[in-house]
XYZ file of C-alpha atoms in Angstrom:
720
model
C 19.880 -36.288 3.731
C 17.254 -37.534 1.308
C 14.426 -39.607 2.729
C 10.895 -40.481 1.746
C 8.622 -40.512 4.777
C 5.080 -41.715 5.300
C 2.541 -39.622 7.190
C 0.276 -40.911 9.876
C -2.268 -43.431 8.618
C -5.194 -42.198 6.530
C -8.428 -41.642 8.439
C -11.260 -44.103 8.414
C -13.980 -43.069 5.967
C -17.586 -44.155 5.716
C -17.863 -43.195 2.057
C -15.146 -42.877 -0.525
C -15.557 -39.974 -2.916
C -15.629 -40.559 -6.613
C -12.728 -38.994 -8.471
C -11.971 -38.551 -12.148
C -9.044 -37.101 -14.028
C -10.214 -33.496 -14.205
C -8.213 -30.715 -15.847
C -4.878 -29.020 -15.105
C -6.591 -25.654 -15.356
C -7.655 -23.435 -13.784
C -5.429 -23.825 -10.750
C -7.125 -24.050 -7.378
C -10.509 -25.517 -6.498
C -13.119 -24.604 -9.122
C -16.812 -25.410 -8.870
C -18.576 -25.766 -12.226
C -22.111 -26.438 -10.978
C -21.658 -30.212 -11.156
C -18.542 -30.807 -9.118
C -15.160 -29.356 -8.196
C -11.908 -29.505 -10.142
C -8.718 -29.477 -8.048
C -5.398 -28.461 -9.600
C -2.090 -27.630 -7.914
C 1.387 -26.931 -9.284
C 4.419 -28.903 -8.104
C 7.365 -29.643 -10.365
C 9.213 -31.981 -7.965
C 6.480 -33.822 -6.059
C 6.010 -37.575 -6.437
C 2.417 -37.705 -5.192
C -0.279 -35.277 -4.042
C -3.148 -36.123 -1.715
C -6.290 -34.030 -1.421
C -7.475 -34.070 2.193
C -11.143 -33.392 2.951
C -12.371 -32.051 6.303
C -15.622 -31.353 8.081
C -17.162 -27.889 7.744
C -15.164 -26.506 10.673
C -11.886 -27.937 9.420
C -11.417 -29.925 12.603
C -11.770 -33.542 11.506
C -10.060 -35.043 8.491
C -12.593 -37.189 6.657
C -10.752 -38.544 3.654
C -7.551 -38.485 1.612
C -7.752 -38.727 -2.149
C -4.731 -39.111 -4.368
C -4.912 -36.735 -7.313
C -4.881 -39.099 -10.287
C -3.242 -37.027 -13.025
C -0.066 -35.030 -13.573
C 0.038 -32.737 -16.613
C 2.706 -30.120 -17.315
C 3.753 -30.023 -13.644
C 0.121 -29.686 -12.522
C -1.483 -32.346 -10.310
C -5.221 -32.529 -10.828
C -8.442 -34.428 -10.234
C -12.204 -33.868 -10.314
C -14.755 -34.708 -7.628
C -18.225 -34.885 -9.214
C -19.924 -35.004 -5.799
C -18.131 -31.962 -4.378
C -19.734 -28.552 -3.923
C -19.055 -25.080 -2.455
C -18.384 -25.175 1.267
C -16.110 -28.229 1.038
C -13.072 -27.772 3.293
C -9.744 -29.171 2.133
C -5.953 -29.130 2.264
C -3.064 -30.975 0.617
C -0.344 -33.410 1.588
C 2.500 -33.418 -0.901
C 5.064 -36.230 -1.209
C 8.587 -35.888 -2.507
C 12.236 -35.790 -1.402
C 13.155 -34.218 1.908
C 16.601 -32.877 1.042
C 17.029 -29.297 2.313
C 20.564 -28.994 0.938
C 19.108 -29.546 -2.528
C 16.235 -27.163 -1.811
C 13.531 -29.820 -1.279
C 11.434 -29.830 1.904
C 8.545 -32.180 1.129
C 6.915 -33.607 4.225
C 3.473 -35.217 3.776
C 2.925 -35.131 7.529
C 2.293 -31.414 7.112
C -1.090 -30.290 5.846
C -0.665 -27.521 3.278
C -2.804 -24.550 2.291
C -3.699 -24.368 -1.386
C -1.892 -21.268 -2.770
C -5.042 -20.635 -4.835
C -7.446 -20.959 -1.891
C -10.263 -18.417 -2.184
C -11.251 -18.655 1.474
C -9.677 -20.027 4.653
C -11.353 -21.757 7.595
C -9.830 -21.682 11.072
C -6.819 -19.915 12.515
C -3.164 -20.833 12.579
C -2.253 -22.245 15.990
C 1.470 -22.259 16.514
C 2.695 -25.691 17.493
C 5.938 -27.565 16.931
C 4.046 -29.887 14.593
C 3.877 -27.077 12.027
C 7.573 -27.391 11.316
C 8.907 -29.802 8.734
C 11.896 -30.481 10.944
C 12.024 -31.411 14.629
C 12.628 -28.360 16.783
C 15.552 -28.955 19.119
C 17.023 -31.753 16.986
C 20.836 -31.641 16.675
C 20.523 -31.519 12.875
C 18.120 -28.561 13.122
C 16.221 -28.052 9.861
C 17.965 -31.059 8.279
C 15.931 -33.311 10.571
C 12.476 -34.622 9.658
C 9.349 -34.280 11.799
C 6.595 -36.914 11.580
C 3.866 -35.168 13.567
C 0.615 -34.292 11.811
C 0.135 -30.530 11.529
C -3.499 -30.655 10.370
C -5.048 -29.653 13.731
C -3.080 -26.402 13.716
C -3.363 -25.200 10.097
C -6.129 -23.128 8.444
C -7.888 -25.072 5.696
C -9.139 -23.919 2.320
C -12.826 -23.750 1.454
C -14.394 -24.210 -1.969
C -16.384 -21.066 -2.821
C -19.273 -20.220 -5.076
C -18.097 -17.181 -7.083
C -21.637 -16.049 -7.954
C -22.491 -12.513 -6.884
C -25.033 -10.020 -8.139
C -23.231 -6.744 -8.706
C -26.277 -4.919 -10.023
C -25.582 -2.276 -12.641
C -21.847 -2.462 -13.358
C -21.499 1.036 -14.781
C -18.596 1.919 -12.526
C -15.906 3.934 -14.273
C -12.433 4.026 -12.769
C -11.153 7.456 -11.814
C -8.540 9.130 -14.059
C -5.113 9.571 -12.560
C -5.257 13.371 -12.687
C -8.338 13.317 -10.434
C -6.961 10.710 -8.047
C -6.428 11.430 -4.357
C -5.468 8.329 -2.390
C -6.633 7.748 1.198
C -4.493 5.074 2.886
C -6.150 3.218 5.744
C -6.396 -0.070 7.617
C -9.600 -2.083 7.295
C -9.696 -2.702 11.029
C -8.193 0.493 12.359
C -10.609 2.807 10.607
C -13.777 1.324 12.099
C -12.823 -0.158 15.484
C -13.565 3.053 17.400
C -16.110 4.625 15.072
C -19.291 5.301 17.079
C -21.672 4.680 14.141
C -20.316 1.217 13.364
C -22.059 -1.617 15.284
C -19.744 -3.541 17.612
C -20.082 -6.821 15.705
C -19.037 -5.152 12.435
C -16.090 -3.153 13.707
C -12.782 -4.115 12.153
C -14.383 -5.910 9.198
C -15.218 -5.294 5.556
C -18.817 -4.733 6.610
C -17.634 -2.017 8.981
C -16.083 0.016 6.173
C -19.336 0.112 4.208
C -21.066 1.862 7.122
C -22.878 4.922 5.772
C -21.497 7.369 8.321
C -17.926 6.232 7.791
C -18.267 6.340 4.014
C -19.768 9.825 4.267
C -16.708 11.030 6.156
C -14.323 9.611 3.555
C -16.342 10.910 0.641
C -16.759 14.354 2.208
C -12.983 14.762 2.224
C -12.977 14.765 -1.566
C -10.595 11.811 -1.902
C -11.140 9.419 -4.794
C -9.498 6.143 -3.829
C -9.349 4.139 -0.603
C -6.111 2.160 -0.311
C -6.372 -0.685 2.193
C -3.399 -2.140 4.014
C -3.034 -5.890 3.331
C -6.299 -7.816 3.402
C -4.934 -11.098 2.001
C -5.019 -13.890 4.583
C -2.013 -13.566 6.870
C -0.741 -15.130 10.087
C 0.790 -13.884 13.317
C 4.387 -14.510 14.274
C 5.103 -16.505 17.466
C 7.466 -13.879 18.871
C 4.645 -11.330 18.786
C 2.166 -13.691 20.376
C 4.663 -14.380 23.159
C 4.583 -10.642 23.941
C 0.806 -10.449 23.835
C 0.994 -8.601 20.502
C -0.065 -9.480 16.964
C 0.683 -8.653 13.342
C -1.651 -5.684 12.914
C -0.529 -4.418 9.514
C -0.788 -7.840 7.875
C 2.442 -7.882 5.854
C 2.765 -11.621 6.447
C 0.623 -13.202 3.738
C -0.020 -16.911 3.391
C -2.811 -16.992 0.777
C -2.898 -14.507 -2.100
C -6.481 -15.198 -3.205
C -8.224 -15.344 0.176
C -9.384 -12.397 2.297
C -8.178 -12.433 5.890
C -10.794 -14.476 7.810
C -10.963 -12.079 10.768
C -12.147 -9.300 8.432
C -15.238 -11.289 7.397
C -17.952 -10.645 9.970
C -20.302 -12.895 7.991
C -17.810 -15.665 7.202
C -18.663 -15.201 3.510
C -16.317 -13.688 0.919
C -19.262 -11.866 -0.630
C -18.880 -9.436 2.263
C -15.779 -8.087 0.545
C -17.674 -7.675 -2.725
C -20.482 -5.870 -0.923
C -17.948 -3.483 0.571
C -16.535 -2.779 -2.886
C -20.028 -2.200 -4.254
C -20.773 0.303 -1.490
C -17.504 2.177 -2.016
C -18.123 2.317 -5.753
C -21.633 3.593 -5.141
C -20.065 6.356 -3.039
C -17.769 7.232 -5.947
C -14.671 5.715 -4.348
C -12.127 3.363 -5.864
C -10.724 0.413 -3.919
C -6.959 -0.142 -3.999
C -5.250 -3.034 -2.224
C -1.808 -3.031 -0.646
C -0.485 -6.438 -1.722
C 2.485 -8.466 -0.487
C 3.857 -10.766 -3.173
C 7.528 -10.446 -2.262
C 7.522 -13.096 0.504
C 5.259 -15.388 2.522
C 4.686 -16.118 6.207
C 6.777 -19.300 6.028
C 9.976 -17.387 6.811
C 13.475 -18.791 6.423
C 14.733 -22.370 6.767
C 13.738 -22.352 10.442
C 10.147 -21.334 9.710
C 6.979 -23.453 9.583
C 5.767 -25.507 6.631
C 2.344 -24.067 5.836
C 1.964 -24.011 2.072
C 4.480 -23.324 -0.708
C 7.487 -24.654 1.201
C 5.895 -28.092 1.349
C 4.384 -27.938 -2.142
C 7.613 -27.181 -4.013
C 10.147 -25.176 -2.026
C 12.783 -24.948 -4.763
C 10.293 -23.584 -7.288
C 8.457 -21.040 -5.161
C 11.383 -19.465 -3.309
C 14.704 -17.914 -4.268
C 17.402 -20.036 -2.674
C 21.103 -19.407 -2.237
C 22.746 -20.737 -5.413
C 25.719 -22.283 -3.591
C 23.649 -23.849 -0.793
C 19.938 -24.315 -1.443
C 19.311 -25.028 2.217
C 19.198 -21.264 2.761
C 16.917 -18.557 1.424
C 17.717 -15.276 -0.295
C 16.236 -12.659 2.016
C 15.724 -9.488 -0.029
C 12.438 -8.910 1.788
C 14.039 -8.832 5.241
C 11.426 -11.313 6.469
C 13.248 -14.593 5.875
C 12.343 -15.577 2.323
C 11.736 -14.148 -1.134
C 9.334 -15.479 -3.739
C 10.995 -16.422 -7.011
C 9.203 -14.175 -9.485
C 11.504 -15.487 -12.185
C 9.772 -18.885 -12.076
C 6.935 -19.029 -14.620
C 4.467 -20.749 -12.282
C 5.157 -18.295 -9.458
C 4.728 -15.435 -11.905
C 1.477 -17.031 -13.042
C 0.247 -17.363 -9.456
C 0.831 -13.685 -8.716
C -0.720 -12.403 -11.931
C -3.645 -14.821 -11.503
C -4.137 -13.382 -8.018
C -4.129 -9.810 -9.313
C -6.577 -10.648 -12.087
C -8.838 -12.410 -9.594
C -9.050 -9.390 -7.305
C -9.518 -7.006 -10.230
C -12.096 -9.023 -12.170
C -13.929 -11.188 -9.618
C -13.664 -8.964 -6.550
C -14.016 -5.555 -8.213
C -10.710 -4.000 -7.094
C -9.489 -0.919 -8.991
C -5.754 -1.080 -8.371
C -2.853 -2.264 -6.271
C 0.027 -0.891 -4.241
C 2.916 -3.386 -4.267
C 4.906 -3.799 -1.058
C 8.685 -3.872 -1.671
C 7.997 -3.852 -5.401
C 11.679 -3.820 -6.391
C 11.803 -7.520 -5.474
C 9.115 -8.233 -8.043
C 11.367 -6.855 -10.774
C 14.648 -8.416 -9.654
C 16.481 -11.220 -11.395
C 19.561 -12.864 -9.901
C 21.747 -10.074 -11.296
C 19.563 -7.197 -10.116
C 16.486 -5.103 -10.836
C 15.350 -5.100 -14.455
C 12.460 -2.940 -15.622
C 11.871 -5.596 -18.312
C 11.361 -8.302 -15.728
C 8.658 -10.761 -16.716
C 6.338 -9.590 -13.960
C 6.505 -5.919 -14.922
C 6.058 -6.790 -18.586
C 3.154 -9.127 -17.796
C 1.310 -6.391 -15.922
C 1.798 -3.912 -18.729
C 0.506 -6.172 -21.492
C -2.263 -7.961 -19.575
C -5.721 -6.858 -20.817
C -7.014 -6.576 -17.231
C -3.990 -5.436 -15.240
C -2.935 -2.812 -17.772
C -6.198 -0.979 -17.057
C -5.994 -0.827 -13.245
C -3.829 1.416 -11.092
C -0.399 -0.070 -10.379
C 1.610 1.631 -7.619
C 5.074 0.450 -6.628
C 6.823 0.848 -3.324
C 10.110 1.183 -5.236
C 12.565 -0.049 -2.643
C 13.623 -3.088 -0.626
C 16.676 -4.163 1.363
C 18.217 -6.207 -1.478
C 21.086 -5.166 -3.779
C 20.192 -2.100 -5.848
C 16.967 -1.956 -3.905
C 16.246 1.780 -4.196
C 14.541 2.355 -7.550
C 12.468 5.541 -7.260
C 11.804 6.573 -10.862
C 13.133 3.271 -12.172
C 9.856 1.513 -12.902
C 8.577 1.330 -16.470
C 5.795 3.408 -18.044
C 2.336 2.527 -16.789
C 3.453 2.382 -13.166
C 3.129 4.977 -10.416
C 5.541 4.954 -7.483
C 5.598 6.040 -3.861
C 7.935 9.030 -3.761
C 9.741 9.175 -0.428
C 11.886 12.028 -1.763
C 8.757 14.167 -1.568
C 8.152 13.160 2.053
C 11.704 13.812 3.174
C 12.204 17.093 1.338
C 8.863 18.605 2.383
C 9.409 17.626 6.010
C 12.940 19.028 5.909
C 11.827 22.295 4.339
C 9.095 22.975 6.900
C 11.447 21.990 9.708
C 13.689 24.800 8.487
C 16.616 22.721 7.248
C 19.241 24.439 5.100
C 19.414 24.187 1.326
C 15.998 22.677 0.653
C 14.640 25.059 -2.024
C 16.190 23.571 -5.206
C 14.945 20.068 -4.441
C 11.593 21.369 -3.234
C 10.989 22.970 -6.627
C 11.281 19.534 -8.185
C 9.001 17.923 -5.613
C 6.320 20.585 -6.169
C 6.379 19.772 -9.890
C 5.971 15.964 -9.601
C 9.693 15.187 -9.286
C 10.450 15.448 -12.968
C 14.095 14.751 -12.140
C 13.000 11.151 -11.503
C 9.834 10.638 -13.520
C 9.941 12.926 -16.584
C 11.140 10.301 -19.025
C 9.732 7.927 -21.633
C 6.353 9.637 -21.711
C 5.614 9.060 -18.048
C 3.150 11.508 -16.579
C 3.181 13.544 -13.349
C 0.748 11.067 -11.772
C 3.647 8.589 -11.595
C 4.878 10.442 -8.501
C 2.676 9.385 -5.587
C 3.384 12.161 -3.097
C 2.963 11.666 0.619
C 3.983 13.313 3.864
C 3.060 10.326 6.018
C 2.094 6.692 5.505
C 1.226 3.747 7.729
C 4.950 3.191 8.326
C 6.309 6.108 10.365
C 4.959 9.042 12.309
C 1.472 10.387 11.753
C 1.242 14.031 10.714
C 0.596 15.201 14.282
C 3.467 13.117 15.617
C 5.769 14.559 12.936
C 5.271 17.995 14.494
C 5.148 16.755 18.107
C 8.136 14.436 18.597
C 11.860 14.633 17.933
C 12.343 10.949 18.681
C 10.348 7.750 18.207
C 8.626 6.240 21.239
C 8.069 2.574 20.424
C 8.381 1.115 23.908
C 4.992 -0.610 23.605
C 6.436 -2.827 20.865
C 8.588 -4.656 23.391
C 11.896 -4.142 21.563
C 13.424 -1.530 23.878
C 12.596 1.190 21.347
C 15.140 -0.279 18.908
C 12.622 -0.982 16.160
C 11.358 1.573 13.658
C 13.292 4.201 11.745
C 15.392 6.867 13.444
C 15.266 9.003 10.291
C 11.997 10.821 10.894
C 12.824 14.415 9.886
C 10.451 15.516 12.629
C 10.414 18.425 15.082
C 8.582 18.780 18.367
C 8.651 22.613 18.250
C 9.870 22.896 21.808
C 8.167 20.140 23.782
C 8.254 16.371 23.335
C 4.720 15.083 22.910
C 1.509 16.688 24.201
C 1.808 20.147 25.716
C -0.394 22.868 27.224
C 1.842 25.600 25.764
C -0.573 27.468 23.497
C 2.161 29.004 21.338
C 3.625 25.583 20.568
C 0.180 24.120 19.898
C -0.658 26.892 17.433
C 2.655 26.490 15.618
C 2.173 22.730 15.373
C -1.288 23.255 13.884
C 0.111 25.691 11.314
C 2.877 23.270 10.417
C 0.339 20.496 9.845
C -1.633 22.851 7.605
C 1.589 23.769 5.787
C 2.438 20.176 4.983
C -1.106 19.263 3.969
C -1.291 22.295 1.679
C 2.074 21.433 0.136
C 0.820 17.912 -0.509
C -2.403 18.913 -2.243
C -0.979 21.863 -4.175
C 1.882 19.820 -5.669
C 1.753 18.197 -9.078
C 1.515 14.404 -8.986
C -0.800 12.044 -7.093
C -1.366 12.961 -3.428
C -1.814 10.285 -0.764
C -3.351 11.117 2.614
C -2.917 8.852 5.638
C -6.275 8.195 7.318
C -6.672 10.296 10.427
C -4.184 12.951 9.363
C -7.118 15.014 8.153
C -7.891 15.736 11.806
C -4.485 15.206 13.397
C -4.626 11.777 15.003
C -1.670 10.607 17.091
C 0.085 7.298 17.719
C 1.786 8.828 20.776
C 5.156 8.913 19.068
C 5.151 5.267 17.931
C 6.467 5.191 14.356
C 6.164 1.415 13.884
C 2.696 0.268 14.979
C 2.849 -2.954 12.945
C 2.144 -4.966 16.099
C -0.270 -2.620 17.877
C -3.770 -3.968 17.276
C -5.234 -1.517 19.797
C -6.057 2.150 20.241
C -2.425 3.130 19.640
C -2.955 2.280 15.967
C -6.747 2.495 15.663
C -8.239 5.788 14.546
C -10.076 7.648 17.266
C -13.161 9.627 16.290
C -13.656 11.796 19.391
C -12.612 15.079 17.764
C -11.868 18.257 19.680
C -12.010 21.821 18.316
C -8.492 21.624 16.865
C -9.338 18.375 15.083
C -12.532 19.775 13.584
C -10.652 22.854 12.389
C -7.959 20.788 10.678
C -10.593 18.519 9.138
C -12.414 21.457 7.552
C -9.109 22.889 6.327
C -8.190 19.567 4.712
C -11.535 19.468 2.919
C -10.896 22.974 1.570
C -7.471 21.980 0.269
C -8.785 18.960 -1.609
C -11.719 20.977 -2.945
C -9.287 23.559 -4.330
C -7.216 20.836 -5.960
C -10.347 19.487 -7.629
C -11.494 22.960 -8.686
C -8.217 24.084 -10.280
C -6.891 21.755 -13.032
C -3.623 23.727 -13.050
C -2.759 21.933 -9.775
C -2.949 18.526 -11.478
C -1.610 19.010 -14.968
C -1.064 15.995 -17.209
C 2.281 17.352 -18.431
C 5.393 18.064 -16.399
C 6.015 21.729 -15.600
C 9.551 22.482 -16.730
C 9.878 26.288 -16.547
C 10.874 26.790 -20.194
C 9.646 29.857 -22.070
C 7.232 29.012 -24.887
C 8.070 31.461 -27.675
C 4.886 30.724 -29.584
C 2.557 31.320 -26.626
C 4.736 33.841 -24.822
C 4.458 32.160 -21.412
C 6.282 29.926 -18.985
C 4.323 27.092 -17.425
C 6.000 27.720 -14.061
C 8.025 30.678 -12.807
C 10.022 30.686 -9.575
C 10.041 33.995 -7.716
C 12.089 35.591 -4.972
C 10.395 37.545 -2.165
C 11.181 40.617 -4.253
C 8.757 39.383 -6.909
C 11.558 38.730 -9.399
C 12.533 35.503 -11.077
C 15.029 33.376 -9.165
C 18.658 33.522 -10.353
C 21.120 30.657 -10.310
C 22.979 32.033 -7.303
C 19.757 32.445 -5.361
C 18.906 28.790 -5.942
C 22.169 27.853 -4.246
C 21.665 30.045 -1.188
C 21.416 27.489 1.630
C 19.744 30.079 3.854
C 16.906 30.769 1.411
C 13.620 29.554 2.885
C 10.981 31.550 1.031
C 9.969 31.531 -2.616
C 7.000 31.855 -4.922
C 5.799 29.412 -7.559
C 3.601 30.908 -10.275
C 1.581 28.462 -12.390
C 0.472 30.188 -15.591
C -2.930 28.959 -16.733
C -2.172 30.099 -20.297
C 0.572 27.485 -20.643
C 0.034 24.657 -23.131
C -1.910 21.947 -21.213
C -1.549 19.057 -23.699
C 0.493 18.069 -26.719
C -1.633 20.328 -28.917
C -0.004 23.726 -29.404
C -2.591 26.061 -27.960
C -2.970 28.246 -24.925
C -4.527 26.893 -21.786
C -7.634 28.351 -20.201
C -6.875 27.468 -16.595
C -6.595 29.893 -13.727
C -3.166 31.319 -12.936
C -2.078 30.584 -9.365
C 0.703 31.859 -7.139
C 1.978 29.645 -4.316
C 4.171 31.277 -1.675
C 5.978 29.199 0.925
C 7.986 30.508 3.859
C 9.790 28.284 6.353
C 11.707 31.179 7.951
C 11.153 31.743 11.654
C 10.198 35.335 10.913
C 7.905 37.336 8.640
C 9.045 37.754 5.033
C 7.681 40.632 2.951
C 6.790 39.295 -0.493
C 6.060 41.639 -3.429
C 3.152 40.280 -5.459
C 4.192 40.125 -9.132
C 2.433 41.761 -12.068
C 1.049 39.398 -14.705
C -0.208 40.269 -18.177
C -3.994 40.284 -18.585
C -4.413 40.355 -14.813
C -5.589 43.045 -12.416
C -4.520 41.673 -9.043
C -4.385 38.664 -6.786
C -7.084 37.041 -4.655
C -5.890 35.072 -1.630
C -7.431 31.589 -1.503
C -5.448 29.996 1.344
C -3.334 31.352 4.177
C -2.193 28.663 6.611
C -1.834 31.363 9.257
C -5.535 32.177 8.835
C -7.201 28.804 8.291
C -10.752 30.066 8.609
C -12.952 29.743 5.529
C -14.176 32.737 3.569
C -12.603 35.570 1.625
C -8.999 36.371 2.460
C -8.896 39.585 0.426
C -7.807 41.045 -2.892
C -4.315 42.451 -3.381
C -2.894 44.708 -6.060
C 0.201 44.055 -8.145
C 3.266 45.330 -6.346
C 1.683 45.041 -2.906
C 4.111 43.950 -0.209
C 2.445 41.028 1.518
C 3.691 40.159 4.995
C 4.067 36.375 4.862
C 3.862 34.983 8.377
C 6.743 32.866 9.608
C 6.333 29.213 8.675
C 3.277 29.629 6.498
C 1.939 28.988 3.008
C -0.257 31.129 0.776
C -2.168 30.417 -2.423
C -3.379 33.256 -4.658
C -5.490 33.260 -7.811
C -4.872 35.829 -10.542
C -7.818 38.157 -10.991
C -8.337 38.864 -14.679
C -8.943 42.347 -16.040
C -12.377 41.462 -17.390
C -13.498 39.900 -14.074
C -14.606 43.300 -12.768
């Protein structure tokens, strides 16, 4: 089926805008002080109309055919246009789904380069390029005008006074990531005014920023803030897409997060976070769009040039490759799609002040038709780009496509979420068998995955919890997920939680269970912050927030997912403990070395960088590593070990970490170390109170409480 259709008649206009040829660059709508240049990519279109609307985006005022076509870019210049102009596109071309073309000029389209959106998406059958219910399904052609139901783009003025731009990005070795949701963090915060809750302005609230900064974290990572839309099936249930992994415009902030209706609100938020000494990282979704599969709506790229923007099945281009699991996959192998994504990243980094990005399902971004390739054009582009090569790049190194699990497979310059750390640490503290050998690797930045090609320990982004899954408190409070509120009969969300309720499912009044759960949360937090690599803390875990056992709150835009700030005594205690852990990490460089700890003896310096000890205070043997019942060991970090590539002794403190996941006390003999006189206990998760925890002599037998962690500092002979 290949037909050229005509949309409904053009609106009556009282004044026809002047238009000139303009330029094919930059893409998008660009105001130069005199007028606005419009440029949009489409390799297969036959005509492109620019549609102008009133300020609310409700009434179409005029349609202007873009007069020029240069190197697959349609462009024109309106000398009378100015910031605030609201617009969309209608794109003409063949409607032939079997050949991959889905042009339908009856559908108003969002500019992929739109910097701001006006209005909300209203789901209506007119949004679809085909006629719903037609016998030919998506091969049919729908003539209804979708303009009343589609958000429109707005021309913006990029001017913003940043003040003194002396902000210096934080080195990786001093980075502690704090993952949060722009809405969830402020919706229930008592110091944030009601009208600002859930917005960018809410996050810059002084009280909220003080809390984040007081933790000692360095970088705030925000779940998706690009403009996104809700899915109809969620709306039918009275739910919504809370997380925002359903992007439709990669340059525009989500309209609902702008309390002022002005994109400068985002820049002001960034300025306030920078002033507080905090980086801003964005979780970005470039692997797919909200248009879904062949049965989805025509909102933007599908109607602009479907066969260029999306990866289609090679033997039948009617259908989409679905490596994202959401219906479609962007074709990052196409040069103009690659340009769009890198342009978006540069825009957020340079114009909006962002310090780095976490890439959702990043394996897709490095996949060609024959699989993942670390030399993919996108990964190479990021590494060589003068702007992107200087910001933090963090991959979620998996997706549901072929060869989708790529932890450790990304090229130098990239950091990666390390789910091996999450799973192994949870399993160890749950008391699972045979966890010690792998745990040793996780404590030392997973060198088995990342110690190659000059990559550094920071490449391993360690986490116990993230937005997807149980919170820390729920990890120690539930054996099973409880997602009934999602309306999918508890079938959604992962069943692989590696959690343990410690004897009661959910909340309990049993004091013994409550105390053990608190100690287990302290154990996992201490393991996170005392491990080499880059730690990531999920917002709210610092005081033990709960999602009531829901491990998939993507659709819960309510107090199930929002962070509550009414803290009880337990919460305050855990909060103070978390602050102490991060303060210790900052105070002791040995906990965040720039070189991998490998346990080899340095003949020249006469030290090992890391030594693994049995409870008897002796070095672990090969057979002891393979004892599946072993659940207690010591990890000694020698501060004299060579810290950089220069052959010289280090001057860091020497630390001893002892971990015990046995269900009983283990007596641990504190080892003797040259040039030392004893050990000072810095942290005992069984005694979380602040203050001195005592000095202990070499050879002392320390009774390590069941399921607990200890950190000691070597006391030097001359310290007395």
